Coordinates of C-alpha atoms in Angstrom, one line a residue:
M17 CA 10.5 37.7 6.8
N18 CA 11.9 35.2 3.8
R19 CA 10.3 35.0 -0.1
V20 CA 8.3 31.8 1.0
E21 CA 6.7 33.2 3.9
R22 CA 6.2 36.7 2.3
T23 CA 4.1 34.7 -1.1
R24 CA 2.6 32.5 2.0
K25 CA 1.4 35.6 3.2
A26 CA 0.5 37.8 -0.1
I27 CA -2.1 34.3 -1.2
I28 CA -4.0 34.3 2.3
E29 CA -4.6 38.3 2.4
S30 CA -4.7 38.3 -1.5
P31 CA -9.3 39.1 -2.4
Q32 CA -8.8 36.2 -4.4
A33 CA -8.3 33.9 -1.9
A34 CA -11.1 34.5 -0.1
N35 CA -13.5 34.9 -3.2
A36 CA -11.7 30.9 -3.3
R37 CA -12.3 29.3 -0.1
L38 CA -14.7 26.6 0.7
S39 CA -16.7 25.5 3.7
M40 CA -16.1 21.5 4.2
S41 CA -19.9 21.6 3.0
D42 CA -19.9 23.3 -0.3
I43 CA -16.8 19.9 -1.0
S44 CA -18.6 17.3 -0.2
Q45 CA -22.1 19.4 -1.9
A46 CA -19.9 19.5 -4.9
S47 CA -17.7 15.9 -4.7
E48 CA -21.2 13.7 -4.2
T49 CA -22.9 16.4 -7.4
G50 CA -20.3 15.9 -9.5
N51 CA -18.0 18.6 -11.8
S52 CA -19.7 18.2 -15.3
V53 CA -16.1 17.2 -16.4
T54 CA -16.7 13.6 -14.4
R55 CA -21.4 13.9 -15.0
Y56 CA -20.0 13.6 -18.5
L57 CA -17.1 11.5 -18.4
L58 CA -20.0 9.1 -16.9
E59 CA -22.5 9.3 -19.4
Q60 CA -19.9 8.5 -22.3
L61 CA -19.7 5.7 -20.1
R62 CA -22.5 4.7 -19.8
R63 CA -23.1 4.6 -23.6
H64 CA -20.6 2.9 -24.8
P65 CA -18.9 0.5 -22.0
K66 CA -15.7 0.0 -21.7
R67 CA -13.8 -3.0 -19.6
V68 CA -11.2 -1.8 -17.2
V69 CA -8.8 -3.9 -15.4
F70 CA -7.9 -3.1 -12.3
T71 CA -4.4 -4.2 -11.7
E72 CA -4.6 -3.6 -7.2
G73 CA -7.6 -5.8 -6.9
E74 CA -6.4 -7.4 -3.3
D75 CA -7.6 -3.4 -2.4
V76 CA -10.5 -3.4 -0.3
R77 CA -11.0 0.2 -2.5
V78 CA -10.2 -0.7 -5.1
I79 CA -12.8 -2.9 -4.8
E80 CA -15.2 -0.4 -3.4
A81 CA -14.3 1.8 -6.5
A82 CA -15.5 -0.8 -9.7
A83 CA -18.8 -2.0 -7.6
R84 CA -19.5 1.8 -7.9
L85 CA -18.4 2.0 -11.4
V86 CA -21.1 -1.3 -12.0
A87 CA -23.4 0.7 -10.3
A88 CA -23.2 3.6 -12.4
E89 CA -23.3 1.1 -15.5
A90 CA -20.4 2.8 -16.7
V91 CA -17.6 0.1 -16.6
A92 CA -16.9 -3.6 -16.3
P93 CA -14.5 -4.3 -14.7
I94 CA -11.5 -6.6 -14.7
L95 CA -10.0 -7.0 -11.0
L96 CA -6.7 -8.7 -10.9
G97 CA -6.2 -11.0 -7.8
N98 CA -6.7 -13.9 -6.0
K99 CA -9.7 -14.5 -5.8
E100 CA -10.5 -15.8 -2.6
K101 CA -8.6 -13.0 -1.6
I102 CA -11.2 -10.9 -2.8
R103 CA -14.2 -12.6 -2.3
T104 CA -13.3 -12.7 1.2
I105 CA -12.3 -8.8 1.7
A106 CA -15.5 -7.9 -0.6
A107 CA -17.5 -10.5 1.8
E108 CA -16.1 -8.2 5.4
N109 CA -17.1 -4.9 3.9
S110 CA -20.7 -5.9 2.0
I111 CA -20.0 -5.2 -0.8
S112 CA -21.6 -6.5 -3.9
L113 CA -18.8 -8.5 -6.8
K114 CA -22.2 -9.0 -8.6
F115 CA -20.8 -8.3 -12.9
V116 CA -17.0 -7.4 -11.2
H117 CA -14.8 -10.3 -13.1
I118 CA -11.9 -11.3 -11.3
I119 CA -9.2 -13.0 -13.0
D120 CA -6.1 -14.5 -11.2
P121 CA -3.1 -14.3 -13.2
P122 CA -1.4 -17.7 -12.7
L123 CA -4.6 -19.4 -12.8
S124 CA -5.6 -17.5 -15.9
T125 CA -5.6 -19.3 -19.6
D126 CA -3.8 -16.9 -20.8
F127 CA -1.3 -17.4 -18.4
G128 CA 1.4 -19.9 -21.1
L129 CA 0.8 -17.1 -23.6
F130 CA 1.9 -13.8 -22.0
C131 CA 5.4 -16.6 -21.1
Q132 CA 5.5 -16.6 -24.0
R133 CA 5.7 -13.1 -24.9
V134 CA 7.3 -11.9 -22.1
E135 CA 9.9 -14.3 -23.1
N136 CA 9.5 -13.3 -26.6
M137 CA 9.8 -9.5 -26.1
A138 CA 13.3 -10.7 -24.0
R139 CA 14.6 -12.2 -26.3
Y140 CA 14.0 -9.8 -28.9
R141 CA 15.9 -7.0 -26.8
T142 CA 18.8 -9.6 -25.5
M143 CA 17.4 -8.6 -22.0
Q144 CA 18.3 -12.4 -20.0
I145 CA 15.1 -12.8 -17.2
G146 CA 15.4 -15.6 -15.4
N147 CA 11.7 -17.3 -15.0
P148 CA 8.9 -15.7 -17.4
A149 CA 6.7 -16.6 -14.8
E150 CA 7.3 -15.4 -12.2
I151 CA 6.9 -11.0 -13.8
V152 CA 3.7 -12.8 -15.4
A153 CA 2.4 -13.1 -12.2
R154 CA 2.3 -10.5 -11.2
P155 CA -0.5 -8.6 -11.6
H156 CA 0.4 -4.7 -12.6
Y157 CA 2.6 -6.9 -15.4
F158 CA -0.3 -8.9 -16.2
G159 CA -2.3 -6.0 -16.9
A160 CA 0.1 -4.3 -18.7
L161 CA -0.2 -7.7 -21.2
M162 CA -3.7 -8.0 -21.2
V163 CA -4.4 -4.4 -21.8
Q164 CA -1.5 -5.1 -24.6
Y165 CA -2.8 -7.6 -26.5

């Protein structure tokens, strides 16, 4: 028996491991009610709602999370991505987009400003970039620029 197997066996046979084992019902119940830290954070967010930018707005899991946060009145979510694609995904999955702001980076009013900012940053750092619009059109970069400025 090698060291890894001995360690695994010792962990499994320890009395603490017996106390730490949870059934699936315990886990699902804990995730539904949330732990005290989650409840505390949600209460703080309800008192002082924040804007949250989700750069992967075309992912159904992100859309669902944004809708849940709106329902909990915790944040004002902003989804980045193609507006039509996000609306289609939400409709297919019966997700409400009420109070969810959607921004399509290339069509945003701040797109030109962010392109100039990236160009100035690149000059300052002596980097050679081809077209700043290609960089700013990516939701991750656009989201970082939104939060920064």
